[in-house]
JSON list of C-alpha atoms and ligand atoms in Angstrom, two decimals:
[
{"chain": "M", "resi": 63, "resn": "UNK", "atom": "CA", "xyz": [103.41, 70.64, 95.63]},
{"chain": "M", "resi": 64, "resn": "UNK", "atom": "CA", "xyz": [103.12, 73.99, 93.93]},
{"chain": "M", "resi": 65, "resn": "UNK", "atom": "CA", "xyz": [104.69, 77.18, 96.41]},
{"chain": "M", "resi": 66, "resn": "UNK", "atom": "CA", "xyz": [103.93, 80.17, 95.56]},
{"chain": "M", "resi": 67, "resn": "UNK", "atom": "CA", "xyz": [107.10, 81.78, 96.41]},
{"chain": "M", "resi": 68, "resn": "UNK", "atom": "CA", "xyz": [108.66, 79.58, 93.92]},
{"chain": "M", "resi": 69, "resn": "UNK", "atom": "CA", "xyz": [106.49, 80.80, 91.35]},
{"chain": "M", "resi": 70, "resn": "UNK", "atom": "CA", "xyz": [107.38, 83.00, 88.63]},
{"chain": "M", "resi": 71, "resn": "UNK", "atom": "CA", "xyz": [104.78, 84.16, 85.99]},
{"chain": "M", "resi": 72, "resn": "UNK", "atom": "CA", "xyz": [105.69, 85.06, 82.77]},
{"chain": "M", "resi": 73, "resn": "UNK", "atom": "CA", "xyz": [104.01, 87.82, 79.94]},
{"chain": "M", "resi": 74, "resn": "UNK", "atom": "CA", "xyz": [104.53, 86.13, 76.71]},
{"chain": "M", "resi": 75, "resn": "UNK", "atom": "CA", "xyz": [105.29, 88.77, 73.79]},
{"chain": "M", "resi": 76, "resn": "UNK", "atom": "CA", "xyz": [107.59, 91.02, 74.49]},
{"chain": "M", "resi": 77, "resn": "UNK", "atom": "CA", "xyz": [109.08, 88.81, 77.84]},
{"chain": "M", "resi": 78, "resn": "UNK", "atom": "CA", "xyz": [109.97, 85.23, 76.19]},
{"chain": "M", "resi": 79, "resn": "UNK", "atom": "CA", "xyz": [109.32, 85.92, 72.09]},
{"chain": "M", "resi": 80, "resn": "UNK", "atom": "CA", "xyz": [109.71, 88.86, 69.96]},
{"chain": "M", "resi": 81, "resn": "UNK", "atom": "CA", "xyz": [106.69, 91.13, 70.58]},
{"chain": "M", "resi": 82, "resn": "UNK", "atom": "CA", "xyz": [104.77, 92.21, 67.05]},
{"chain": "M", "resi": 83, "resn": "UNK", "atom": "CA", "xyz": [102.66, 95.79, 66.68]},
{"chain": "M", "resi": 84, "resn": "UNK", "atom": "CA", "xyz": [100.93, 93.57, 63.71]},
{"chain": "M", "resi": 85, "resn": "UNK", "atom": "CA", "xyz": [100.63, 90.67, 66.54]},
{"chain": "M", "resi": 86, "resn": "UNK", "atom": "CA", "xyz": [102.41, 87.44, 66.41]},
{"chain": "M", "resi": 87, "resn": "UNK", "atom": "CA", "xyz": [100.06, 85.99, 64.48]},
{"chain": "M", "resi": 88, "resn": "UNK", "atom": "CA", "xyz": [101.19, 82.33, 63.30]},
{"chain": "M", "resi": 89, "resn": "UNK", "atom": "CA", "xyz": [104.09, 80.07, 64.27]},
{"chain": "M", "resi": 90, "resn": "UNK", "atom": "CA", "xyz": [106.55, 81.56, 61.86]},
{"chain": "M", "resi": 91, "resn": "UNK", "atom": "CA", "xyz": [106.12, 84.76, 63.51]},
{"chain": "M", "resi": 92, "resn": "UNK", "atom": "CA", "xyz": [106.87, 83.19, 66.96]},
{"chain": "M", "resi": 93, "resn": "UNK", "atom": "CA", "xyz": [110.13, 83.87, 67.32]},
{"chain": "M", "resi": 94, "resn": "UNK", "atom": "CA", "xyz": [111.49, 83.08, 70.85]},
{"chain": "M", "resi": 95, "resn": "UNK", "atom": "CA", "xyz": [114.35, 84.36, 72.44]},
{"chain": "M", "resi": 96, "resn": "UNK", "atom": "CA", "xyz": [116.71, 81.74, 73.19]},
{"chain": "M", "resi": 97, "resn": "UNK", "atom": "CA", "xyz": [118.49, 83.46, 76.35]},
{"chain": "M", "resi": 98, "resn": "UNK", "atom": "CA", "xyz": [114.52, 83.56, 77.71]},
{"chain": "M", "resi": 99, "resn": "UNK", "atom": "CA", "xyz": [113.78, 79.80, 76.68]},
{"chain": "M", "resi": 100, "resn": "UNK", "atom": "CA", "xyz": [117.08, 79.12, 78.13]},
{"chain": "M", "resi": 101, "resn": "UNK", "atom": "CA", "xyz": [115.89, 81.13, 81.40]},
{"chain": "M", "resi": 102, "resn": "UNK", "atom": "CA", "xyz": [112.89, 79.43, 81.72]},
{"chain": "M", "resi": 103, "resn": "UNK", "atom": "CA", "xyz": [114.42, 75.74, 82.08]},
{"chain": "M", "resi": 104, "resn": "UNK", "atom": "CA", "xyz": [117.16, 76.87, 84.42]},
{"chain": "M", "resi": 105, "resn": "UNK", "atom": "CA", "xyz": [114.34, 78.45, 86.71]},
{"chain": "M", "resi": 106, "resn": "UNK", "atom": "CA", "xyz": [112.55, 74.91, 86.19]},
{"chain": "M", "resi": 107, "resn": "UNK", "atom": "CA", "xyz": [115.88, 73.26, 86.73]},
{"chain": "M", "resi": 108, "resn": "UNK", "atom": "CA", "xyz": [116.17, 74.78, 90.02]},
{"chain": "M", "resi": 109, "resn": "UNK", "atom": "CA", "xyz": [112.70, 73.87, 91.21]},
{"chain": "M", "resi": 110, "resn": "UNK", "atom": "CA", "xyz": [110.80, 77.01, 90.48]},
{"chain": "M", "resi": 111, "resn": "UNK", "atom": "CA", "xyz": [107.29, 76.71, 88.94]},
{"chain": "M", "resi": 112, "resn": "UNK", "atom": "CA", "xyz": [107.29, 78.89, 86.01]},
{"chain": "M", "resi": 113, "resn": "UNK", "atom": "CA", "xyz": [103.56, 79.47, 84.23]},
{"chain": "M", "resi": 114, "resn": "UNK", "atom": "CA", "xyz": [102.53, 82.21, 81.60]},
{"chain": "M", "resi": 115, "resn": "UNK", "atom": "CA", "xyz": [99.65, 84.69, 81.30]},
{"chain": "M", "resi": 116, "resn": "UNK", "atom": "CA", "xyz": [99.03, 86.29, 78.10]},
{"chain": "M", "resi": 117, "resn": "UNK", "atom": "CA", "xyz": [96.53, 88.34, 76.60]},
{"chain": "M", "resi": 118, "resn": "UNK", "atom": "CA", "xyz": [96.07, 87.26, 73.01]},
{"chain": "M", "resi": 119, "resn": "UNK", "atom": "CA", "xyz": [93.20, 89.72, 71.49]},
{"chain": "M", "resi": 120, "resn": "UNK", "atom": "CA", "xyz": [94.22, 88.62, 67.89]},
{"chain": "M", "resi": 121, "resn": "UNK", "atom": "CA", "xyz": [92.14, 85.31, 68.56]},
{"chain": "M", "resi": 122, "resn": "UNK", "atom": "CA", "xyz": [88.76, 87.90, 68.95]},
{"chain": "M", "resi": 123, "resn": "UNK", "atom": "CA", "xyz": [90.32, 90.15, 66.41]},
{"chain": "M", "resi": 124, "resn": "UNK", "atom": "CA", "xyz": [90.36, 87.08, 64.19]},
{"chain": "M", "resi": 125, "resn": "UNK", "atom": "CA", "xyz": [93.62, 87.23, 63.03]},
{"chain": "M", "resi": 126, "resn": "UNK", "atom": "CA", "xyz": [94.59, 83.50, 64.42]},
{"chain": "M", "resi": 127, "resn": "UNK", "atom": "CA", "xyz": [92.47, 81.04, 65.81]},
{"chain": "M", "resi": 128, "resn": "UNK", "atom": "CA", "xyz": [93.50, 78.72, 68.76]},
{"chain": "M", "resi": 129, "resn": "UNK", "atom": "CA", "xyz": [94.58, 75.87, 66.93]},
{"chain": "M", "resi": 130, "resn": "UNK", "atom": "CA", "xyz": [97.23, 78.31, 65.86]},
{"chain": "M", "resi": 131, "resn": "UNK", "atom": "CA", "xyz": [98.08, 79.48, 69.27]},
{"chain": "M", "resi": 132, "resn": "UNK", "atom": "CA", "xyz": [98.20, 76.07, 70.64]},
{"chain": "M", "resi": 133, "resn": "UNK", "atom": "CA", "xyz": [100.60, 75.27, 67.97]},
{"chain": "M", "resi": 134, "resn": "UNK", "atom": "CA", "xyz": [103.01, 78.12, 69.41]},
{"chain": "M", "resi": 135, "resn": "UNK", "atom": "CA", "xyz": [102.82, 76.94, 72.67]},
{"chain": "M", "resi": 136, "resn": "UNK", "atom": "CA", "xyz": [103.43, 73.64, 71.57]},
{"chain": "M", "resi": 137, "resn": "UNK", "atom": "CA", "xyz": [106.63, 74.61, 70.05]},
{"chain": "M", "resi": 138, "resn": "UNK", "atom": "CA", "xyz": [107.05, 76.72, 73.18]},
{"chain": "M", "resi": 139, "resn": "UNK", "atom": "CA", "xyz": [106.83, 73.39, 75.53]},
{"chain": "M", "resi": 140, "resn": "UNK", "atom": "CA", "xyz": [108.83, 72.00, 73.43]},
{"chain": "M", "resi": 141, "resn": "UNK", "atom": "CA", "xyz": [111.84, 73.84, 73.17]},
{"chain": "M", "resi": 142, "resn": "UNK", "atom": "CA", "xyz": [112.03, 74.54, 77.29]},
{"chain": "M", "resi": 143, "resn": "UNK", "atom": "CA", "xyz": [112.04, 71.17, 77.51]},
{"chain": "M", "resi": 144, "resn": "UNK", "atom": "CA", "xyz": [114.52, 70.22, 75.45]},
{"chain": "M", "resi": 145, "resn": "UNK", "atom": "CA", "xyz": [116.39, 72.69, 77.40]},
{"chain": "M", "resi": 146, "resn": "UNK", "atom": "CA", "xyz": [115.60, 70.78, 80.60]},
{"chain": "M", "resi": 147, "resn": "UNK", "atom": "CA", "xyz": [112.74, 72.48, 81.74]},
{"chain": "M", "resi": 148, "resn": "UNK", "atom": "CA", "xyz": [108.72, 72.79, 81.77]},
{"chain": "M", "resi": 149, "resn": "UNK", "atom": "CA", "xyz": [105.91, 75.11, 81.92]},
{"chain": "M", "resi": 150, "resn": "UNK", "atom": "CA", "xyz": [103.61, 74.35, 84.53]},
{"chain": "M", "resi": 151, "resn": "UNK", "atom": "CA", "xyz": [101.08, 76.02, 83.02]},
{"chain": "M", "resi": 152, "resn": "UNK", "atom": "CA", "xyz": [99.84, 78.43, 79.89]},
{"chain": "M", "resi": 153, "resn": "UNK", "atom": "CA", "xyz": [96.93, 80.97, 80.96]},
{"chain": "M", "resi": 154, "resn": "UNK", "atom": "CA", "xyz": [95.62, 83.12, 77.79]},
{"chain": "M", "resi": 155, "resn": "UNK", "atom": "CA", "xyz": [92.76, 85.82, 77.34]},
{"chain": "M", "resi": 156, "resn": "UNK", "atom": "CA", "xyz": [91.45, 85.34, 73.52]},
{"chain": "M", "resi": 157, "resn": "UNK", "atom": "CA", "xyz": [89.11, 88.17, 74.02]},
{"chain": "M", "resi": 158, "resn": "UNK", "atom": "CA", "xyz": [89.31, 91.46, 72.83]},
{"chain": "M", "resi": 159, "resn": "UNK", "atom": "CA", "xyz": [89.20, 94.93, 74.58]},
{"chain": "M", "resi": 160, "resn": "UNK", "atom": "CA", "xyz": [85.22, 95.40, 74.48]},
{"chain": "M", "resi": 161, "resn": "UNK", "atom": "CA", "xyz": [84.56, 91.86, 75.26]},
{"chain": "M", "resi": 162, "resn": "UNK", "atom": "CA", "xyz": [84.06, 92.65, 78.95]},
{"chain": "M", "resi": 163, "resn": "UNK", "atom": "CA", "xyz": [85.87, 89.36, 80.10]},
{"chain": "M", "resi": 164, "resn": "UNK", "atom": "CA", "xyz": [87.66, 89.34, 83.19]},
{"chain": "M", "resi": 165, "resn": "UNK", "atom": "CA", "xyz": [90.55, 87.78, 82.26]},
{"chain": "M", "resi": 166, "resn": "UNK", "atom": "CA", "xyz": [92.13, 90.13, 79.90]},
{"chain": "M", "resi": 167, "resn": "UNK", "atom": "CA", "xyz": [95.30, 92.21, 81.63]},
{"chain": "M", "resi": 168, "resn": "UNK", "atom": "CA", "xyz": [95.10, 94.32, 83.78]},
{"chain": "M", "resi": 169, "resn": "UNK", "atom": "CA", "xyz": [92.36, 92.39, 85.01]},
{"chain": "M", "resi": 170, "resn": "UNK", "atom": "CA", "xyz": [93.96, 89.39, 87.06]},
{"chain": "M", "resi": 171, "resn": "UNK", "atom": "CA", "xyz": [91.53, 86.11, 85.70]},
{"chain": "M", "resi": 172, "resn": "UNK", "atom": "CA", "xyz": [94.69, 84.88, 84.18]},
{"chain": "M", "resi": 173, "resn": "UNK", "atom": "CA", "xyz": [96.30, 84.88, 87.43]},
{"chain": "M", "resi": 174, "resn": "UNK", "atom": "CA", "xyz": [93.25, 83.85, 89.10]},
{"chain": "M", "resi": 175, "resn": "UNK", "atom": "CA", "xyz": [93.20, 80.62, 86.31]},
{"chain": "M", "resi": 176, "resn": "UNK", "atom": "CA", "xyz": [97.01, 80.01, 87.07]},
{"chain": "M", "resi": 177, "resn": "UNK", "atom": "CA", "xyz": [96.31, 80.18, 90.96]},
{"chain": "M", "resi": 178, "resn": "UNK", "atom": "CA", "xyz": [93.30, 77.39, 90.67]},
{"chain": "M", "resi": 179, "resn": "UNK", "atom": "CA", "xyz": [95.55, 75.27, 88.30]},
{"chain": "M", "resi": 180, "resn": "UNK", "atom": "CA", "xyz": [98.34, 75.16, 90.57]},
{"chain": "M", "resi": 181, "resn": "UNK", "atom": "CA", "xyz": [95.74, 74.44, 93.12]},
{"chain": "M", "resi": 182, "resn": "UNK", "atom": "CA", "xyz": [97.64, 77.52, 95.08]},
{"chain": "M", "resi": 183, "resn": "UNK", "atom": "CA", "xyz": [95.53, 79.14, 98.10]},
{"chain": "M", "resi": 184, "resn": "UNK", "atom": "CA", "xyz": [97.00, 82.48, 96.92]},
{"chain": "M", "resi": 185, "resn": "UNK", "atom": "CA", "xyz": [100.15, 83.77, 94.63]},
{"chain": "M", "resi": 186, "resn": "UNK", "atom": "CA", "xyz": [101.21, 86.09, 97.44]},
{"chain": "M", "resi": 187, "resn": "UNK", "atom": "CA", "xyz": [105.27, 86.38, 97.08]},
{"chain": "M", "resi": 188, "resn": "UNK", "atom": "CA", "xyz": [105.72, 84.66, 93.58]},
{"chain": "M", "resi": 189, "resn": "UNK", "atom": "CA", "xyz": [106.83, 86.70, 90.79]},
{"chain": "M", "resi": 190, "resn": "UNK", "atom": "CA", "xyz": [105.23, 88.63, 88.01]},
{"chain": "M", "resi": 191, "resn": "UNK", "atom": "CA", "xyz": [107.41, 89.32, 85.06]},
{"chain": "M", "resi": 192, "resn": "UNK", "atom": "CA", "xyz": [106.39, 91.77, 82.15]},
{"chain": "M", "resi": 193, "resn": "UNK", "atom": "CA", "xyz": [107.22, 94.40, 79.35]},
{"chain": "M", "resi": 194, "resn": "UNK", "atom": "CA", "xyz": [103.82, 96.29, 79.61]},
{"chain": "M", "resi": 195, "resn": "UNK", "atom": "CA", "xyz": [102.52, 98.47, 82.97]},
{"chain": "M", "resi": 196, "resn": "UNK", "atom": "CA", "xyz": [99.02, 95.99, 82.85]},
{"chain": "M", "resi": 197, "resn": "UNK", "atom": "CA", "xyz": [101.11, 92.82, 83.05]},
{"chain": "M", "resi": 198, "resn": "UNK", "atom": "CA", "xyz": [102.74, 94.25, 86.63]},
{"chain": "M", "resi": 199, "resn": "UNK", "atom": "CA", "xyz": [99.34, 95.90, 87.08]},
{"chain": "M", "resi": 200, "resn": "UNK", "atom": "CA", "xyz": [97.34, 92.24, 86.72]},
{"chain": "M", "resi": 201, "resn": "UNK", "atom": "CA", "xyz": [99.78, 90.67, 89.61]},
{"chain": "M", "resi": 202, "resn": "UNK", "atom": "CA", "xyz": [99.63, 93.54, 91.97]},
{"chain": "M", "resi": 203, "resn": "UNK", "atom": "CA", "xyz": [95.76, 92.59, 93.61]},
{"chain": "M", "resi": 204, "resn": "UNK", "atom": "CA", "xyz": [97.30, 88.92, 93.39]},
{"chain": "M", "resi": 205, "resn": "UNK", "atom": "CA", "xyz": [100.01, 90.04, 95.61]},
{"chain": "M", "resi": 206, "resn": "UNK", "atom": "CA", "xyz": [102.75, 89.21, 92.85]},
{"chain": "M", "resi": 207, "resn": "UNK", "atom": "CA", "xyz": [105.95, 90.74, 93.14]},
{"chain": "M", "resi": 208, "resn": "UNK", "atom": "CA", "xyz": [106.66, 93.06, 90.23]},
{"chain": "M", "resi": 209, "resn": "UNK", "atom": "CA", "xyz": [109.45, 93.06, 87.62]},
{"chain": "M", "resi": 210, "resn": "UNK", "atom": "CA", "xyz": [110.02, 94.89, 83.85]},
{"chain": "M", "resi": 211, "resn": "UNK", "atom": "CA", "xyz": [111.40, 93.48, 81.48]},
{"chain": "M", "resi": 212, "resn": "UNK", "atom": "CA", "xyz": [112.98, 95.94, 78.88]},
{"chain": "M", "resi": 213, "resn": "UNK", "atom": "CA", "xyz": [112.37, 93.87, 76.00]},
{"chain": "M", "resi": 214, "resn": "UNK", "atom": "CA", "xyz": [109.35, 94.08, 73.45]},
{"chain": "M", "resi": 215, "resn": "UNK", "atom": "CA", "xyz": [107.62, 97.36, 75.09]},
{"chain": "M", "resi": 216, "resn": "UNK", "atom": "CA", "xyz": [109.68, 97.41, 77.88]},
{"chain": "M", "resi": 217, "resn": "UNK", "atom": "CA", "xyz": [112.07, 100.30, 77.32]},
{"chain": "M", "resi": 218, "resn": "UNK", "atom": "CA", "xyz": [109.00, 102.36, 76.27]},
{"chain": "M", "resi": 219, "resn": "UNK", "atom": "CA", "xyz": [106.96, 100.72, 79.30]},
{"chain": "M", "resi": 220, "resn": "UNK", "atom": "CA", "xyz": [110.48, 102.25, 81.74]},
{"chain": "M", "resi": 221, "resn": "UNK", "atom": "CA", "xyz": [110.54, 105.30, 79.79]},
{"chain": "M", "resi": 222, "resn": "UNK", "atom": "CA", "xyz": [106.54, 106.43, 80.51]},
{"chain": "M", "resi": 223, "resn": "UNK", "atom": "CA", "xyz": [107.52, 105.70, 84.50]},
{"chain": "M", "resi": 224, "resn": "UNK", "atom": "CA", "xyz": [104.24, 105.33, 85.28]},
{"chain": "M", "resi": 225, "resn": "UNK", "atom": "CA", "xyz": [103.37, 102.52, 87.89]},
{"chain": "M", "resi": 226, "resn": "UNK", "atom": "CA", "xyz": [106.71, 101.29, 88.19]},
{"chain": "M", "resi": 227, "resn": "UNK", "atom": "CA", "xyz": [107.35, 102.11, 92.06]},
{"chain": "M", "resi": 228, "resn": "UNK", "atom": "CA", "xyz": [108.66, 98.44, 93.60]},
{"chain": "M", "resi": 229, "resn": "UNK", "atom": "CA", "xyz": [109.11, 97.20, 90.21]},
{"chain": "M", "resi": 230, "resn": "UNK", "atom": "CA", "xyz": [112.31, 95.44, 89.36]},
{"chain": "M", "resi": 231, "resn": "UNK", "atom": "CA", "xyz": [114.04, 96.04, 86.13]},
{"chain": "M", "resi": 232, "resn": "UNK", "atom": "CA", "xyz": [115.79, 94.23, 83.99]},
{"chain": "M", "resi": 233, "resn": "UNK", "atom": "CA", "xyz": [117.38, 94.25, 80.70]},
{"chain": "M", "resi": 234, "resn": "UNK", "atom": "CA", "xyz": [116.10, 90.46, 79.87]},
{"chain": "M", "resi": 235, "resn": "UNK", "atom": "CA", "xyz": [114.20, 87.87, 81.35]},
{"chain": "M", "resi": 236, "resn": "UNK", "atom": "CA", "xyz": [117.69, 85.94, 81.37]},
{"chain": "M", "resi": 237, "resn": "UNK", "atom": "CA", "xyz": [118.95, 89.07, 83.74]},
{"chain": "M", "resi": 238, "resn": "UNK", "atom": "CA", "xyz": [115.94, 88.61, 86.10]},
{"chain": "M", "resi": 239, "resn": "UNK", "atom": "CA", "xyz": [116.67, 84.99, 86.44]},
{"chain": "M", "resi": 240, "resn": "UNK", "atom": "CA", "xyz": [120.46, 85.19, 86.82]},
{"chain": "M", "resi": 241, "resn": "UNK", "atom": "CA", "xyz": [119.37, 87.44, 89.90]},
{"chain": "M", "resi": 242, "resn": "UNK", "atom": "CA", "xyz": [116.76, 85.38, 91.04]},
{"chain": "M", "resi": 243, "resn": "UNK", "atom": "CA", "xyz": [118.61, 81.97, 91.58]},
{"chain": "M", "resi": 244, "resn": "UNK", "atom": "CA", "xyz": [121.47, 84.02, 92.74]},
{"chain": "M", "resi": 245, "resn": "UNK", "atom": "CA", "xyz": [119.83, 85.12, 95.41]},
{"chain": "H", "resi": 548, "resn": "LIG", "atom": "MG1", "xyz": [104.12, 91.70, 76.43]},
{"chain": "H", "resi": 549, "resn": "LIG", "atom": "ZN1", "xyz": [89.60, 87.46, 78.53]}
]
């Protein structure tokens, strides 16, 4: 049974593959970090749930379709589990900024999705992990704990300072996770 306090959720770009300005766009430009896929199956390794929320505009922006996307996160799945580990679930947004959706960050509807999935009564106490302010910002009404990343947009994300008061920070996800199961 899910818990959320063993419950970490993820950002994609910029958190567990190689964040793009031109967006990441097909599967050749999905290119993961290995210390983060690495990170990921230890956490599931050690009994933590680990799901991922991720805005994905270039599906409205029609730059990639979903067939496209699915493919990432196939290859995604694929490699944390030959690592050991698994993804309990993959929430994404394919809307754009003027769509009006609710599920686009810093709106939490990707948490919400990840909450019902899990079949959790809340996400109080698990973990949000990003490299932009609206990922932390999405898992704050969720009661997520916060933590920055200072991958992708990360350093830029630390440098602005902005919204970052009970935030952890970390160089990598692998940093966040050494800390976490060290704990
Ligand atoms: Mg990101
Ligand atoms: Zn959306």
């Amino acid at each position: 049974m899910p818990d959320a306090s063993r419950l970490v959720i993820l950002d994609r770009d910029g958190v567990i593959n190689r964040d793009s300005d031109a967006y990441v766009k097909s599967l050749d430009e999905w290119i993961p970090y290995p210390s983060s896929i690495e990170a990921i199956a230890r956490l599931s390794r050690a009994g933590w749930d680990v799901a991922i929320a991720t805005n994905q505009s270039g599906i409205a922006r029609g730059y990639y379709d979903e067939a496209t996307l699915e493919a990432m996160h196939a290859e995604l799945e694929k490699q944390v589990g030959d690592a050991g580990g698994e993804i309990a679930y993959i929430a994404y947004c394919p809307h754009g900024p003027d769509d009006g959706c609710s599920c686009r960050k810093p709106l939490p509807g990707l948490l919400e999705e990840i909450r019902a999935a899990l079949g959790l009564e809340s996400l109080a106490g698990s973990w949000m992990v990003g490299d932009s302010l609206r990922d932390l910002q999405a898992g704050e009404p969720m009661g997520c704990r916060p933590v920055l990343v200072r991958t992708g947009k990360g350093s830029k994300t630390e440098a602005q300072g902005e919204g970052l008061e009970g935030a952890l920070i970390f160089d990598e996800l692998a940093g966040f996770v050494d800390w976490l199961l060290d704990k």
